[in-house]
Amino acid sequence: MPDNPLPEVVALGETMALVAPALAEPLETADEFRVDSAGAEANVAAHLAALGRRAAWAGRLGDDALGRRVARHLRDRGVDTRWVETDDEAPTGVYFKDPGRGVRYYRAGSAASRMTPSFLDGLPLDSARVVHVSGITPALSASCDDLVDALVGRIADSPALLSFDVNHRSALWQAGVAAGRLRELASRADLVFVGLDEAEALWGTETPEAVRALLPEPALLIVKDGAIAATEFRDGADSAPTRVPARSVEVVEAVGAGDAFAAGYLASLLNGGDASERLAAGHARAVTVLGDTADFPRAETTTRSTR
Ligand SMILES: Nc1ncnc2c1ncn2[C@@H]1O[C@H](COP(=O)(O)OP(=O)(O)O)[C@@H](O)[C@H]1O
Ligand SMILES: O=C(O)C(=O)C[C@H](O)[C@H](O)COP(=O)(O)O
């Protein structure tokens, strides 16, 4: 094997510095904070690396202390950062956790928001087995929307699977604006992850079957229903959906379960797991970590988004 083998999974998006009260106290009054890194796609890459897969995160950071901190944090977690760019004119985005109250973004005009389709030049896309993106990136800026569009077009002509996590972020764009764009991008992906709650907020679909009726195109569609179950719909002769109940756990933290689920599912897919195994691996990963990429794995516990 070469010294630096190319990644099996390339995850592209924005990674921010994450500042969180150390003791789960309100942002307004907490005295102690930890600084970590967080971004949906990099979270997926970090989980995949922890699961033994070769995973890269590709994105752009500011030429600043927080950017170097984010890159080091990801490298420490085994993520390949060879395709990370540095922007000396714009900062690394920042994201604060306000326990019990959700998240606060300081990312407008960030280095990542200035990515354009030329960011794709030189990425190891053809050798990857999976390229993972999310519906966060098209909400960052017009040029990021163009970038995702170009990536989706590019992967259509490559052997890689395009994995798309819908990840609607209402703090970045309203459902009425996001709905059409996220549906269109999802319809062009090979593999789509979507939460039933976000599908309802975007498209008014109340059941996994209604989501599939709206999105018949992806070869694999995974509809997650939080604490209840996840359902996989797939193309082909063996096309009956597969539903696997979620694990029963105590919820302790707010953000990151969806990314962990995606990574568990993708790792199983890369290992040749069948539908039940893939969904079970998603659930298992989602409940063995505590938020974002910090300090995993942990004991059985899970996260629930408050966004
Ligand atoms: N309350 C819960 N109990 C058990 N598992 C959960 C719970 N909430 C989330 N999960 C797990 O995390 C996965 C992702 O949940 P989701 O609500 O889509 O997360 P997010 O909102 O962070 O994207 C679920 O499919 C499930 O495996
Ligand atoms: O919101 C963003 O822009 C981020 O990327 C920050 C978070 O780390 C992920 O969003 C976590 O995502 P979930 O796993 O869906 O809870």
XYZ file of C-alpha atoms and ligand atoms in Angstrom:
350
model
C 0.000 0.000 0.000
C 1.367 3.496 -0.782
C 2.432 5.696 2.146
C -0.505 8.036 1.713
C -3.365 6.056 0.222
C -6.208 8.091 -1.175
C -9.378 8.387 0.893
C -12.340 6.059 0.428
C -14.657 8.841 1.548
C -14.355 12.555 0.779
C -16.635 14.802 2.854
C -16.915 18.408 1.709
C -18.367 21.335 3.651
C -17.677 23.946 6.309
C -16.008 23.125 9.603
C -16.150 25.736 12.341
C -14.557 26.259 15.697
C -17.061 25.174 18.323
C -17.167 27.003 21.648
C -19.257 25.288 24.311
C -19.751 25.926 28.025
C -17.683 23.271 29.799
C -20.388 22.527 32.363
C -23.533 22.745 30.200
C -24.386 26.149 31.727
C -26.080 28.911 29.706
C -23.809 30.732 27.266
C -24.664 34.019 28.910
C -23.403 33.077 32.372
C -20.951 30.179 31.943
C -17.396 30.870 33.113
C -15.559 27.957 31.529
C -15.618 26.932 27.891
C -14.060 24.288 25.684
C -13.060 24.965 22.094
C -13.527 22.120 19.688
C -14.389 21.795 16.030
C -17.702 21.003 14.398
C -19.163 20.731 10.966
C -21.593 18.138 9.768
C -19.393 16.749 6.989
C -16.166 16.762 9.019
C -18.057 15.057 11.833
C -18.959 12.285 9.396
C -15.319 12.016 8.288
C -14.102 11.854 11.895
C -16.592 9.144 12.799
C -15.596 7.164 9.711
C -11.930 7.464 10.626
C -12.766 6.234 14.133
C -14.528 3.287 12.495
C -11.376 2.427 10.567
C -12.187 3.942 7.153
C -9.922 6.291 5.191
C -11.815 9.572 5.242
C -10.883 13.086 4.147
C -12.528 16.372 4.956
C -12.211 18.980 2.210
C -13.082 22.600 2.905
C -11.615 26.024 3.528
C -10.429 27.517 6.818
C -9.202 30.977 7.725
C -5.468 31.590 8.068
C -5.965 32.014 11.799
C -5.512 30.286 15.118
C -9.005 28.778 15.053
C -8.492 27.390 11.557
C -5.223 25.760 12.568
C -6.934 24.439 15.669
C -9.765 22.911 13.614
C -7.330 21.286 11.174
C -5.226 19.869 13.995
C -8.320 18.612 15.782
C -9.447 16.738 12.680
C -5.989 15.333 11.994
C -5.818 14.133 15.608
C -8.992 12.209 14.912
C -7.472 10.500 11.908
C -9.112 12.643 9.236
C -7.090 13.267 6.068
C -6.793 17.065 5.689
C -4.605 17.171 2.562
C -7.311 18.947 0.572
C -8.065 21.685 3.102
C -7.485 25.189 1.739
C -6.538 28.273 3.727
C -8.027 31.695 3.012
C -5.933 34.637 4.217
C -8.744 37.159 3.696
C -11.618 35.629 5.667
C -11.896 33.968 9.085
C -12.754 30.490 10.220
C -16.452 30.348 11.144
C -17.406 30.013 14.801
C -20.366 28.295 16.363
C -21.443 28.503 20.021
C -23.488 25.967 21.895
C -26.008 27.437 24.316
C -27.076 24.378 26.308
C -30.820 23.909 26.237
C -31.242 26.786 23.832
C -29.638 25.523 20.635
C -26.722 26.923 18.702
C -25.486 30.370 17.597
C -23.549 30.767 14.349
C -20.895 33.361 13.538
C -20.162 32.149 10.029
C -21.430 34.784 7.561
C -18.512 35.714 5.291
C -16.365 32.873 6.632
C -13.503 31.359 4.646
C -15.682 28.358 3.772
C -18.511 30.554 2.536
C -16.105 31.888 -0.134
C -15.525 28.489 -1.770
C -16.428 28.325 -5.459
C -16.699 25.467 -7.987
C -12.933 25.726 -8.610
C -12.521 24.206 -5.151
C -13.189 20.854 -6.840
C -10.000 21.065 -8.901
C -7.547 18.505 -7.602
C -9.889 16.742 -5.167
C -9.518 12.935 -5.254
C -13.108 12.395 -6.346
C -12.713 9.663 -8.937
C -10.818 7.359 -6.615
C -13.298 7.800 -3.749
C -16.030 5.264 -3.075
C -18.279 7.842 -1.424
C -18.419 11.635 -1.670
C -20.456 13.116 1.160
C -22.078 16.567 1.203
C -24.955 18.174 3.034
C -27.698 20.698 2.559
C -25.797 23.092 4.828
C -23.246 24.033 2.161
C -25.687 25.428 -0.455
C -27.081 27.688 2.276
C -23.712 29.293 3.017
C -23.450 31.534 -0.057
C -24.256 31.676 -3.760
C -20.754 30.471 -4.628
C -21.102 27.506 -2.237
C -24.442 26.692 -3.830
C -22.661 26.694 -7.201
C -19.944 24.485 -5.744
C -22.429 21.857 -4.564
C -24.181 22.004 -7.907
C -20.883 21.435 -9.721
C -19.966 18.607 -7.368
C -23.269 16.828 -7.908
C -22.794 17.102 -11.682
C -19.205 15.906 -11.436
C -20.005 12.825 -9.333
C -22.739 11.792 -11.754
C -19.883 10.994 -14.176
C -17.644 9.232 -11.652
C -17.712 5.817 -10.003
C -18.188 7.344 -6.528
C -21.533 7.308 -4.740
C -22.839 10.769 -3.904
C -24.124 10.810 -0.333
C -26.299 13.784 0.622
C -27.535 14.583 4.121
C -30.422 17.036 3.763
C -29.466 18.740 7.080
C -31.862 21.661 6.818
C -30.606 24.548 8.964
C -33.397 27.018 9.621
C -30.882 29.514 11.033
C -29.304 29.733 7.560
C -32.360 29.784 5.311
C -36.091 29.478 5.730
C -37.860 26.255 4.861
C -39.799 27.965 2.089
C -36.555 28.967 0.377
C -34.659 25.755 1.123
C -37.392 23.269 0.197
C -37.068 23.322 -3.578
C -33.284 23.482 -3.648
C -32.789 20.676 -1.118
C -35.292 18.468 -2.911
C -33.549 19.064 -6.226
C -30.082 18.286 -4.842
C -31.392 15.201 -3.028
C -33.029 13.941 -6.212
C -29.614 13.994 -7.926
C -27.791 12.066 -5.165
C -27.261 8.304 -5.001
C -27.810 8.095 -1.262
C -29.873 10.511 0.840
C -30.255 10.881 4.606
C -33.182 12.914 5.870
C -34.948 13.276 9.211
C -38.702 12.797 9.132
C -39.095 16.023 11.137
C -37.050 18.064 8.675
C -38.811 16.444 5.703
C -42.120 17.514 7.226
C -40.859 21.054 7.835
C -39.530 21.304 4.271
C -41.976 19.340 2.197
C -44.974 18.579 4.428
C -44.351 14.812 4.186
C -45.570 13.045 7.341
C -44.474 9.438 6.738
C -41.323 7.761 5.362
C -43.428 6.510 2.424
C -44.512 10.058 1.619
C -40.840 11.150 1.602
C -40.039 8.321 -0.828
C -42.945 9.345 -3.061
C -41.496 12.849 -3.192
C -37.936 11.558 -3.718
C -38.142 8.443 -5.912
C -34.769 9.027 -7.593
C -32.008 8.153 -5.071
C -30.912 4.516 -5.202
C -30.848 4.604 -1.392
C -33.071 6.870 0.717
C -32.797 6.728 4.502
C -35.558 8.403 6.493
C -34.675 8.791 10.188
C -37.413 9.171 12.764
C -35.321 10.085 15.829
C -35.998 7.828 18.799
C -38.423 5.650 16.832
C -36.795 4.040 13.776
C -34.991 4.555 10.499
C -36.256 3.255 7.163
C -34.218 2.519 4.044
C -35.842 2.633 0.602
C -33.860 1.284 -2.332
C -34.055 0.658 -6.027
C -34.198 -2.663 -7.680
C -35.954 -5.980 -7.472
C -35.449 -6.178 -3.712
C -37.274 -2.914 -3.263
C -39.390 -3.440 -0.124
C -38.299 -0.850 2.466
C -36.337 -1.969 5.522
C -37.182 -0.455 8.913
C -34.972 -0.815 11.980
C -36.098 0.588 15.366
C -33.781 3.055 17.128
C -32.080 2.087 20.352
C -33.643 2.999 23.658
C -31.336 5.442 25.420
C -31.316 8.457 27.682
C -30.870 11.707 25.765
C -28.117 13.891 27.169
C -26.896 16.179 24.423
C -28.219 18.198 21.551
C -26.179 18.040 18.382
C -24.392 15.474 16.248
C -26.524 12.323 16.216
C -27.378 12.663 12.538
C -23.731 12.858 11.510
C -22.858 9.870 13.655
C -25.753 7.925 12.140
C -24.593 8.758 8.604
C -21.061 7.609 9.386
C -22.188 4.362 10.980
C -24.414 3.664 7.996
C -21.693 4.522 5.447
C -19.075 2.414 7.217
C -21.420 -0.554 7.082
C -22.184 0.114 3.412
C -18.446 0.153 2.653
C -18.124 -3.141 4.539
C -20.830 -4.741 2.409
C -23.504 -4.687 5.120
C -27.099 -5.353 4.111
C -29.952 -2.888 4.731
C -30.685 -4.042 8.292
C -27.001 -4.030 9.165
C -26.508 -0.557 7.678
C -29.391 0.944 9.653
C -28.370 -0.851 12.840
C -24.825 0.479 12.426
C -26.225 4.004 12.030
C -28.260 3.707 15.221
C -25.334 2.175 17.075
C -22.967 4.982 16.152
C -25.553 7.656 16.934
C -25.928 6.450 20.504
C -22.295 5.865 21.350
C -21.083 9.428 21.044
C -21.669 12.693 22.809
C -22.176 15.457 20.286
C -20.070 16.496 17.305
C -16.607 14.945 17.189
C -15.644 15.556 20.790
C -14.082 12.752 22.750
C -15.861 9.813 21.240
C -16.630 6.995 21.722
C -18.567 7.295 24.947
C -21.018 5.188 26.865
C -24.549 4.575 25.618
C -26.096 7.976 25.326
C -27.433 9.978 22.457
C -28.029 13.411 21.192
C -31.103 15.210 19.991
C -31.001 18.318 17.915
C -32.777 21.359 19.286
C -32.578 23.266 16.022
N -34.139 10.040 21.433
C -33.395 9.167 20.742
N -33.287 7.884 21.166
C -32.559 6.977 20.483
N -31.868 7.269 19.345
C -31.950 8.531 18.880
C -32.704 9.549 19.541
N -32.572 10.698 18.841
C -31.767 10.415 17.794
N -31.387 9.115 17.819
C -30.504 8.423 16.887
O -29.827 9.405 16.102
C -30.204 9.257 14.728
C -30.276 10.622 14.079
O -31.337 11.328 14.665
P -31.791 12.709 14.061
O -32.973 13.152 14.848
O -31.925 12.577 12.597
O -30.502 13.590 14.436
P -30.104 15.076 14.033
O -31.302 15.914 14.303
O -28.919 15.348 14.914
O -29.730 15.030 12.592
C -31.507 8.498 14.759
O -31.759 7.834 13.539
C -31.261 7.539 15.922
O -30.396 6.503 15.530
O -25.005 23.192 11.852
C -23.949 23.164 11.210
O -23.728 23.902 10.249
C -22.908 22.201 11.591
O -22.308 21.641 10.724
C -22.653 21.966 13.036
C -22.963 20.603 13.652
O -21.772 19.992 14.031
C -23.680 19.641 12.825
O -24.652 20.311 12.133
C -24.323 18.542 13.632
O -25.353 17.983 12.865
P -26.437 16.884 13.312
O -25.716 15.601 13.377
O -27.474 16.872 12.238
O -26.988 17.288 14.644
